XYZ file of C-alpha atoms in Angstrom:
96
model
C 0.000 0.000 0.000
C 2.761 2.468 0.954
C 4.699 1.510 -2.124
C 1.752 2.334 -4.353
C 1.500 5.786 -2.789
C 5.203 6.450 -3.297
C 5.134 5.219 -6.881
C 2.071 7.280 -7.685
C 3.719 10.387 -6.195
C 6.730 10.062 -8.480
C 6.682 12.161 -11.628
C 5.871 10.223 -14.741
C 8.355 10.063 -17.527
C 8.198 8.537 -20.926
C 11.689 7.126 -20.616
C 13.167 10.290 -22.027
C 15.460 12.316 -19.831
C 15.062 16.025 -20.332
C 18.576 17.416 -20.405
C 19.812 20.418 -22.161
C 22.379 19.538 -24.757
C 25.960 20.179 -23.723
C 28.549 21.041 -26.272
C 31.457 18.643 -25.763
C 34.105 21.197 -26.752
C 32.716 23.886 -24.472
C 32.476 21.383 -21.604
C 36.051 20.214 -22.178
C 37.356 23.799 -22.230
C 35.528 24.590 -19.011
C 37.002 21.493 -17.370
C 40.512 22.376 -18.539
C 40.173 25.922 -17.200
C 38.907 24.579 -13.892
C 41.773 22.094 -13.660
C 44.283 24.858 -14.439
C 42.783 27.021 -11.680
C 42.952 24.112 -9.231
C 46.544 23.399 -10.252
C 47.451 27.062 -9.691
C 45.842 27.008 -6.243
C 47.593 23.742 -5.372
C 50.924 25.179 -6.500
C 50.415 28.200 -4.235
C 49.521 25.956 -1.301
C 52.596 23.786 -1.852
C 54.819 26.872 -2.073
C 53.305 28.307 1.126
C 53.790 24.971 2.866
C 57.441 24.800 1.778
C 58.023 28.342 3.061
C 56.412 27.428 6.389
C 58.578 24.318 6.689
C 61.715 26.342 5.893
C 60.718 28.896 8.522
C 60.147 26.158 11.118
C 63.475 24.505 10.319
C 65.214 27.849 10.754
C 63.455 28.466 14.096
C 64.331 24.996 15.371
C 67.955 25.431 14.292
C 68.168 28.777 16.110
C 66.579 27.290 19.233
C 68.925 24.340 19.065
C 71.908 26.668 18.790
C 70.709 28.703 21.789
C 70.224 25.535 23.848
C 73.666 24.273 22.808
C 75.272 27.552 23.884
C 73.484 27.442 27.239
C 74.620 23.874 27.873
C 78.161 24.790 26.864
C 78.152 27.748 29.294
C 76.935 25.505 32.117
C 79.623 22.966 31.292
C 82.355 25.630 31.290
C 81.071 26.939 34.623
C 81.258 23.432 36.131
C 84.786 23.000 34.753
C 85.842 26.357 36.275
C 84.351 25.393 39.643
C 86.100 22.008 39.610
C 89.411 23.616 38.612
C 89.043 26.214 41.352
C 88.259 23.536 43.947
C 91.175 21.391 42.750
C 93.578 24.345 42.930
C 92.245 25.353 46.342
C 92.527 21.785 47.606
C 96.068 21.439 46.260
C 97.074 24.776 47.804
C 95.678 23.786 51.204
C 97.696 20.533 51.078
C 100.887 22.454 50.365
C 100.220 24.809 53.286
C 99.835 22.010 55.815
């Protein structure tokens, strides 16, 4: 019963599909233009991405260099303290 209602509500067609005729050449040109526009947009996105990656690599390299310098300073400070303590210890042994 429900199926009959649905079928009767559908528009009737004589098997012919009403479509406006599309010119194949015009359609192909439109598709080519659209693909070229998409390719241009994709190229811009890839270029922007590459610039972002380069920028991030540069930032990471700078941060890494700063961290390396800080660690090197700490190491030199520890070496100075050890040398000072060693010299002080050696001097106190000579005095006794």
